[in-house]
mmCIF file of C-alpha atoms in Angstrom:
data_model
loop_
_atom_site.group_PDB
_atom_site.id
_atom_site.type_symbol
_atom_site.label_atom_id
_atom_site.label_comp_id
_atom_site.label_asym_id
_atom_site.label_seq_id
_atom_site.Cartn_x
_atom_site.Cartn_y
_atom_site.Cartn_z
ATOM 1 C CA MET A 44 15.725 30.489 -65.076
ATOM 2 C CA THR A 45 18.314 28.033 -66.314
ATOM 3 C CA ARG A 46 21.686 28.430 -64.671
ATOM 4 C CA THR A 47 25.011 27.712 -66.356
ATOM 5 C CA ASP A 48 27.305 29.082 -63.659
ATOM 6 C CA GLY A 49 28.536 25.765 -62.347
ATOM 7 C CA HIS A 50 28.386 22.018 -62.610
ATOM 8 C CA LEU A 51 25.830 20.711 -60.130
ATOM 9 C CA LEU A 52 27.896 17.577 -59.515
ATOM 10 C CA ASP A 53 31.168 19.389 -58.831
ATOM 11 C CA GLY A 54 31.571 18.415 -55.203
ATOM 12 C CA ARG A 55 34.214 17.350 -52.735
ATOM 13 C CA PRO A 56 37.044 15.240 -54.191
ATOM 14 C CA ASP A 57 35.899 12.173 -52.240
ATOM 15 C CA GLN A 58 32.359 12.491 -53.621
ATOM 16 C CA SER A 59 33.602 12.991 -57.174
ATOM 17 C CA ALA A 60 35.949 10.030 -56.813
ATOM 18 C CA ALA A 61 33.111 7.818 -55.589
ATOM 19 C CA ARG A 62 30.973 8.760 -58.593
ATOM 20 C CA SER A 63 33.879 8.262 -60.987
ATOM 21 C CA SER A 64 34.566 4.794 -59.563
ATOM 22 C CA ALA A 65 30.899 3.862 -59.864
ATOM 23 C CA PHE A 66 30.736 5.027 -63.487
ATOM 24 C CA ALA A 67 33.841 2.975 -64.277
ATOM 25 C CA ALA A 68 32.411 -0.153 -62.675
ATOM 26 C CA LEU A 69 29.050 0.266 -64.397
ATOM 27 C CA PHE A 70 30.069 1.420 -67.849
ATOM 28 C CA ASP A 71 33.679 0.436 -68.595
ATOM 29 C CA PRO A 72 32.719 -3.007 -69.957
ATOM 30 C CA THR A 73 30.283 -1.372 -72.406
ATOM 31 C CA THR A 74 32.830 1.265 -73.436
ATOM 32 C CA PHE A 75 35.601 -1.308 -73.931
ATOM 33 C CA ARG A 76 33.316 -3.564 -75.967
ATOM 34 C CA HIS A 77 32.490 -0.735 -78.348
ATOM 35 C CA ILE A 78 36.097 0.390 -78.744
ATOM 36 C CA GLU A 79 37.232 -3.154 -79.448
ATOM 37 C CA ARG A 80 34.563 -3.421 -82.158
ATOM 38 C CA LEU A 81 35.964 -0.267 -83.721
ATOM 39 C CA GLY A 82 39.245 -2.122 -84.256
ATOM 40 C CA ILE A 83 41.657 -0.476 -81.821
ATOM 41 C CA GLY A 84 45.180 -1.833 -82.037
ATOM 42 C CA PRO A 85 48.891 -1.058 -81.608
ATOM 43 C CA GLY A 86 49.944 2.333 -82.883
ATOM 44 C CA TRP A 87 46.515 3.999 -82.647
ATOM 45 C CA ARG A 88 46.323 7.642 -81.623
ATOM 46 C CA CYS A 89 43.453 8.236 -79.200
ATOM 47 C CA TRP A 90 41.926 11.291 -77.564
ATOM 48 C CA GLU A 91 39.995 10.665 -74.347
ATOM 49 C CA VAL A 92 37.906 13.811 -73.863
ATOM 50 C CA GLY A 93 36.838 15.059 -70.439
ATOM 51 C CA ALA A 94 38.342 12.110 -68.603
ATOM 52 C CA CYS A 95 37.260 11.981 -64.960
ATOM 53 C CA GLY A 96 39.353 8.934 -64.021
ATOM 54 C CA THR A 97 42.115 6.673 -65.274
ATOM 55 C CA SER A 98 40.301 3.422 -66.066
ATOM 56 C CA VAL A 99 39.564 4.124 -69.739
ATOM 57 C CA VAL A 100 42.861 5.949 -70.254
ATOM 58 C CA SER A 101 44.889 3.047 -68.857
ATOM 59 C CA TRP A 102 42.912 0.507 -70.892
ATOM 60 C CA LEU A 103 43.521 2.502 -74.072
ATOM 61 C CA ALA A 104 47.243 2.712 -73.290
ATOM 62 C CA LYS A 105 47.497 -1.074 -73.099
ATOM 63 C CA ARG A 106 45.690 -1.481 -76.413
ATOM 64 C CA VAL A 107 47.764 1.052 -78.388
ATOM 65 C CA GLY A 108 51.092 -0.002 -76.878
ATOM 66 C CA PRO A 109 54.382 1.874 -76.953
ATOM 67 C CA THR A 110 53.955 2.887 -80.606
ATOM 68 C CA GLY A 111 50.577 4.494 -79.949
ATOM 69 C CA ARG A 112 49.445 7.599 -78.129
ATOM 70 C CA VAL A 113 46.649 8.453 -75.704
ATOM 71 C CA LEU A 114 45.854 12.086 -75.024
ATOM 72 C CA ALA A 115 43.703 12.479 -71.904
ATOM 73 C CA THR A 116 42.188 15.920 -71.426
ATOM 74 C CA ALA A 117 39.998 17.541 -68.783
ATOM 75 C CA THR A 118 39.490 20.896 -67.149
ATOM 76 C CA ASP A 119 40.730 19.294 -63.906
ATOM 77 C CA THR A 120 43.572 16.860 -64.596
ATOM 78 C CA ALA A 121 44.409 16.008 -60.976
ATOM 79 C CA PRO A 122 42.589 12.620 -61.125
ATOM 80 C CA LEU A 123 44.577 11.721 -64.282
ATOM 81 C CA LEU A 124 48.131 12.448 -63.188
ATOM 82 C CA SER A 125 48.816 8.902 -61.976
ATOM 83 C CA ALA A 126 48.391 7.694 -65.578
ATOM 84 C CA ALA A 127 50.631 10.382 -67.120
ATOM 85 C CA ARG A 128 53.405 8.225 -68.553
ATOM 86 C CA PRO A 129 54.061 7.041 -72.118
ATOM 87 C CA PRO A 130 52.014 6.450 -74.177
ATOM 88 C CA VAL A 131 49.651 8.667 -72.134
ATOM 89 C CA GLN A 132 49.859 12.452 -72.156
ATOM 90 C CA VAL A 133 47.620 14.473 -69.829
ATOM 91 C CA ARG A 134 46.608 17.995 -70.815
ATOM 92 C CA VAL A 135 44.298 20.671 -69.401
ATOM 93 C CA HIS A 136 41.664 21.330 -72.048
ATOM 94 C CA ASP A 137 38.065 22.549 -72.183
ATOM 95 C CA VAL A 138 36.357 20.900 -75.153
ATOM 96 C CA ALA A 139 33.596 23.499 -75.023
ATOM 97 C CA ALA A 140 35.921 26.500 -75.295
ATOM 98 C CA ASP A 141 39.382 25.493 -76.534
ATOM 99 C CA ALA A 142 40.465 24.636 -80.063
ATOM 100 C CA PRO A 143 40.865 20.911 -80.669
ATOM 101 C CA PRO A 144 44.353 19.400 -80.463
ATOM 102 C CA ALA A 145 46.367 19.802 -83.650
ATOM 103 C CA GLU A 146 46.976 16.050 -83.937
ATOM 104 C CA ALA A 147 44.821 13.773 -86.093
ATOM 105 C CA PHE A 148 43.375 10.883 -84.088
ATOM 106 C CA ASP A 149 42.305 7.362 -84.995
ATOM 107 C CA LEU A 150 39.790 7.387 -82.109
ATOM 108 C CA VAL A 151 38.086 10.152 -80.170
ATOM 109 C CA HIS A 152 35.989 9.078 -77.183
ATOM 110 C CA ALA A 153 33.932 11.022 -74.645
ATOM 111 C CA ARG A 154 31.711 9.557 -71.926
ATOM 112 C CA LEU A 155 29.258 11.584 -69.851
ATOM 113 C CA VAL A 156 30.777 14.854 -71.018
ATOM 114 C CA LEU A 157 28.533 16.614 -73.524
ATOM 115 C CA THR A 158 25.348 16.756 -71.434
ATOM 116 C CA HIS A 159 27.178 19.122 -69.057
ATOM 117 C CA VAL A 160 28.632 21.342 -71.812
ATOM 118 C CA PRO A 161 26.668 24.529 -72.642
ATOM 119 C CA ASP A 162 27.521 24.456 -76.382
ATOM 120 C CA ARG A 163 27.249 20.726 -77.022
ATOM 121 C CA GLU A 164 27.257 20.875 -80.801
ATOM 122 C CA ARG A 165 30.369 23.043 -80.880
ATOM 123 C CA ALA A 166 32.150 20.573 -78.616
ATOM 124 C CA LEU A 167 31.018 17.670 -80.778
ATOM 125 C CA HIS A 168 32.299 19.332 -83.943
ATOM 126 C CA SER A 169 35.615 20.029 -82.206
ATOM 127 C CA MET A 170 35.997 16.304 -81.569
ATOM 128 C CA ILE A 171 35.075 15.455 -85.149
ATOM 129 C CA LYS A 172 37.604 17.973 -86.462
ATOM 130 C CA ALA A 173 40.350 16.179 -84.517
ATOM 131 C CA LEU A 174 39.686 12.854 -86.285
ATOM 132 C CA ARG A 175 41.824 11.759 -89.218
ATOM 133 C CA PRO A 176 39.956 10.657 -92.353
ATOM 134 C CA GLY A 177 38.569 7.222 -91.533
ATOM 135 C CA GLY A 178 38.937 7.867 -87.801
ATOM 136 C CA ARG A 179 36.309 6.615 -85.339
ATOM 137 C CA LEU A 180 34.205 8.640 -82.933
ATOM 138 C CA LEU A 181 32.496 7.124 -79.872
ATOM 139 C CA ILE A 182 30.228 9.362 -77.793
ATOM 140 C CA GLU A 183 28.429 8.002 -74.717
ATOM 141 C CA GLU A 184 25.840 10.017 -72.833
ATOM 142 C CA ALA A 185 23.180 9.325 -70.242
ATOM 143 C CA ASP A 186 19.537 9.840 -71.144
ATOM 144 C CA PRO A 187 17.639 10.149 -67.850
ATOM 145 C CA ALA A 188 14.437 11.092 -69.681
ATOM 146 C CA LEU A 189 14.341 7.669 -71.349
ATOM 147 C CA GLN A 190 13.905 6.109 -67.913
ATOM 148 C CA PRO A 191 13.562 8.810 -65.242
ATOM 149 C CA LEU A 192 12.859 6.689 -62.168
ATOM 150 C CA ALA A 193 15.142 5.518 -59.385
ATOM 151 C CA CYS A 194 12.754 2.593 -58.886
ATOM 152 C CA PRO A 195 10.926 1.502 -62.065
ATOM 153 C CA ASP A 196 9.141 -1.063 -59.895
ATOM 154 C CA GLU A 197 7.414 1.430 -57.603
ATOM 155 C CA HIS A 198 5.567 -0.880 -55.224
ATOM 156 C CA GLY A 199 5.758 0.870 -51.862
ATOM 157 C CA PRO A 200 6.286 4.193 -50.052
ATOM 158 C CA GLU A 201 10.068 3.781 -49.974
ATOM 159 C CA GLU A 202 10.198 3.487 -53.762
ATOM 160 C CA GLU A 203 7.789 6.391 -54.156
ATOM 161 C CA ALA A 204 10.058 8.544 -51.970
ATOM 162 C CA ALA A 205 13.106 7.452 -53.975
ATOM 163 C CA ASN A 206 11.399 8.458 -57.210
ATOM 164 C CA ARG A 207 10.426 11.859 -55.799
ATOM 165 C CA LEU A 208 14.043 12.431 -54.785
ATOM 166 C CA ARG A 209 15.306 11.352 -58.220
ATOM 167 C CA GLY A 210 12.836 13.819 -59.719
ATOM 168 C CA GLY A 211 14.379 16.530 -57.562
ATOM 169 C CA VAL A 212 17.859 15.685 -58.796
ATOM 170 C CA ARG A 213 16.622 15.808 -62.401
ATOM 171 C CA ALA A 214 15.043 19.214 -61.768
ATOM 172 C CA LEU A 215 18.333 20.544 -60.411
ATOM 173 C CA LEU A 216 20.257 19.186 -63.399
ATOM 174 C CA ALA A 217 17.809 20.746 -65.836
ATOM 175 C CA ASP A 218 18.095 24.062 -63.993
ATOM 176 C CA ARG A 219 21.866 23.945 -64.564
ATOM 177 C CA GLY A 220 21.386 23.488 -68.304
ATOM 178 C CA VAL A 221 21.803 19.717 -68.507
ATOM 179 C CA ASP A 222 19.916 18.179 -71.440
ATOM 180 C CA LEU A 223 18.224 15.152 -69.874
ATOM 181 C CA ALA A 224 17.274 13.738 -73.281
ATOM 182 C CA PHE A 225 20.572 14.298 -75.053
ATOM 183 C CA GLY A 226 21.619 10.672 -75.419
ATOM 184 C CA ARG A 227 18.883 9.834 -77.901
ATOM 185 C CA VAL A 228 19.829 12.659 -80.285
ATOM 186 C CA LEU A 229 23.430 11.520 -80.746
ATOM 187 C CA PRO A 230 22.789 9.393 -83.866
ATOM 188 C CA ARG A 231 21.026 12.290 -85.578
ATOM 189 C CA LEU A 232 23.843 14.702 -84.702
ATOM 190 C CA LEU A 233 26.491 12.318 -86.016
ATOM 191 C CA ARG A 234 24.612 11.864 -89.286
ATOM 192 C CA ALA A 235 24.088 15.624 -89.631
ATOM 193 C CA ALA A 236 27.833 16.140 -89.147
ATOM 194 C CA GLY A 237 28.509 13.989 -92.204
ATOM 195 C CA LEU A 238 29.881 10.959 -90.392
ATOM 196 C CA ARG A 239 29.474 7.506 -91.924
ATOM 197 C CA GLN A 240 28.369 4.135 -90.581
ATOM 198 C CA VAL A 241 26.468 5.667 -87.660
ATOM 199 C CA GLU A 242 25.249 3.143 -85.086
ATOM 200 C CA ALA A 243 24.016 3.365 -81.507
ATOM 201 C CA ASP A 244 22.747 1.278 -78.631
ATOM 202 C CA ALA A 245 21.842 1.763 -74.973
ATOM 203 C CA TYR A 246 22.853 0.023 -71.765
ATOM 204 C CA PHE A 247 20.480 0.219 -68.817
ATOM 205 C CA PRO A 248 21.790 -0.959 -65.411
ATOM 206 C CA LEU A 249 18.641 -2.009 -63.577
ATOM 207 C CA VAL A 250 19.931 -3.697 -60.408
ATOM 208 C CA SER A 251 23.526 -3.642 -59.184
ATOM 209 C CA PRO A 252 25.362 -2.842 -55.950
ATOM 210 C CA THR A 253 27.215 -0.228 -57.976
ATOM 211 C CA CYS A 254 23.913 1.467 -58.864
ATOM 212 C CA ALA A 255 23.320 1.826 -55.130
ATOM 213 C CA ALA A 256 26.811 3.248 -54.600
ATOM 214 C CA LEU A 257 26.256 5.754 -57.407
ATOM 215 C CA GLU A 258 22.863 6.752 -56.007
ATOM 216 C CA SER A 259 24.288 7.396 -52.542
ATOM 217 C CA ALA A 260 27.259 9.371 -53.856
ATOM 218 C CA THR A 261 25.040 11.490 -56.113
ATOM 219 C CA VAL A 262 22.475 12.281 -53.431
ATOM 220 C CA GLU A 263 25.217 13.184 -50.947
ATOM 221 C CA GLN A 264 26.806 15.453 -53.535
ATOM 222 C CA VAL A 265 23.592 17.406 -54.216
ATOM 223 C CA ARG A 266 22.135 17.230 -50.699
ATOM 224 C CA ALA A 267 22.579 20.939 -49.984
ATOM 225 C CA ASP A 268 21.101 21.914 -53.361
ATOM 226 C CA LEU A 269 18.053 19.688 -52.869
ATOM 227 C CA VAL A 270 17.379 21.203 -49.448
ATOM 228 C CA ALA A 271 18.021 24.780 -50.598
ATOM 229 C CA ALA A 272 15.598 24.342 -53.498
ATOM 230 C CA GLY A 273 12.903 22.928 -51.218
ATOM 231 C CA LEU A 274 12.912 19.627 -53.114
ATOM 232 C CA ALA A 275 13.714 17.503 -50.050
ATOM 233 C CA SER A 276 14.499 17.847 -46.383
ATOM 234 C CA HIS A 277 17.579 16.527 -44.621
ATOM 235 C CA ASP A 278 15.338 13.910 -42.990
ATOM 236 C CA ASP A 279 14.013 12.820 -46.399
ATOM 237 C CA ILE A 280 17.557 12.381 -47.630
ATOM 238 C CA GLU A 281 18.733 10.518 -44.529
ATOM 239 C CA ARG A 282 15.827 8.073 -44.785
ATOM 240 C CA HIS A 283 16.508 7.472 -48.469
ATOM 241 C CA LEU A 284 20.216 6.871 -47.929
ATOM 242 C CA ALA A 285 19.416 4.430 -45.125
ATOM 243 C CA HIS A 286 16.944 2.580 -47.355
ATOM 244 C CA VAL A 287 19.586 2.303 -50.084
ATOM 245 C CA ALA A 288 22.240 1.115 -47.635
ATOM 246 C CA ASP A 289 19.877 -1.528 -46.205
ATOM 247 C CA ARG A 290 18.709 -2.551 -49.705
ATOM 248 C CA VAL A 291 15.127 -1.653 -48.845
ATOM 249 C CA VAL A 292 15.389 0.452 -52.001
ATOM 250 C CA VAL A 293 17.333 -0.988 -54.952
ATOM 251 C CA PRO A 294 17.888 1.933 -57.340
ATOM 252 C CA ALA A 295 18.404 1.795 -61.091
ATOM 253 C CA THR A 296 20.658 4.071 -63.121
ATOM 254 C CA ALA A 297 19.775 6.097 -66.209
ATOM 255 C CA PRO A 298 20.493 4.412 -69.556
ATOM 256 C CA LEU A 299 23.834 5.082 -71.214
ATOM 257 C CA VAL A 300 23.480 5.697 -74.955
ATOM 258 C CA SER A 301 26.585 4.856 -77.024
ATOM 259 C CA ALA A 302 26.812 6.224 -80.556
ATOM 260 C CA TRP A 303 29.707 5.572 -82.897
ATOM 261 C CA ALA A 304 30.636 6.493 -86.452
ATOM 262 C CA ARG A 305 33.488 6.934 -88.912
ATOM 263 C CA LYS A 306 34.797 10.154 -90.436
ATOM 264 C CA ALA A 307 34.718 10.179 -94.235
#
């Protein structure tokens, strides 16, 4: 039975911070490239939805300058408070349940948010509603089903074990209601919502020290769930983490699909 009673990857603050830092290192350059292509400049009003760290928020603040505005929202705003100074405002907000902000934004951006939201389409339409006419939407979501393996080059028992463990993590995510193939449907959803100039691409980190850091943080965060579900033993997990630390196993990360469009 699919569970929706909690986010699988809600863990200790140090584990969440490690994952947030890894996501920033891996994906910020892609996010910034897309936002720059959308034409961001001084005076823009931006909504950063479900922010889990300050890297994108702070970058946006520099681009919009003192005449602009950046609203950063999340259900847990503690990681954002250090950035809460003009032009940044931090607000507690649940995009899946709360009405959108009353402001009209030039840019709305969400990264790795919607796959963990039970009513994804409602949340998406809330973001679209907050755009001004001509405003830009950028949604970025992982698509683990596009490339489900920790080690696409499975050439030995260590890689086989890593792929079994990654399969266990995917099973846990699916059990919590995460759509593991959501990234690929974004262009269709944006078109169906009436947005214009819909485009999308994908970024796939294959080998990087940050991929290894993300793998270790993720496995540590779901260790108890993997063991409780009978998907791995503590010994399995310890061996895998040691292989990652020693670079015996060099894990990849799921592709990030970026989709962007303009409101009519």
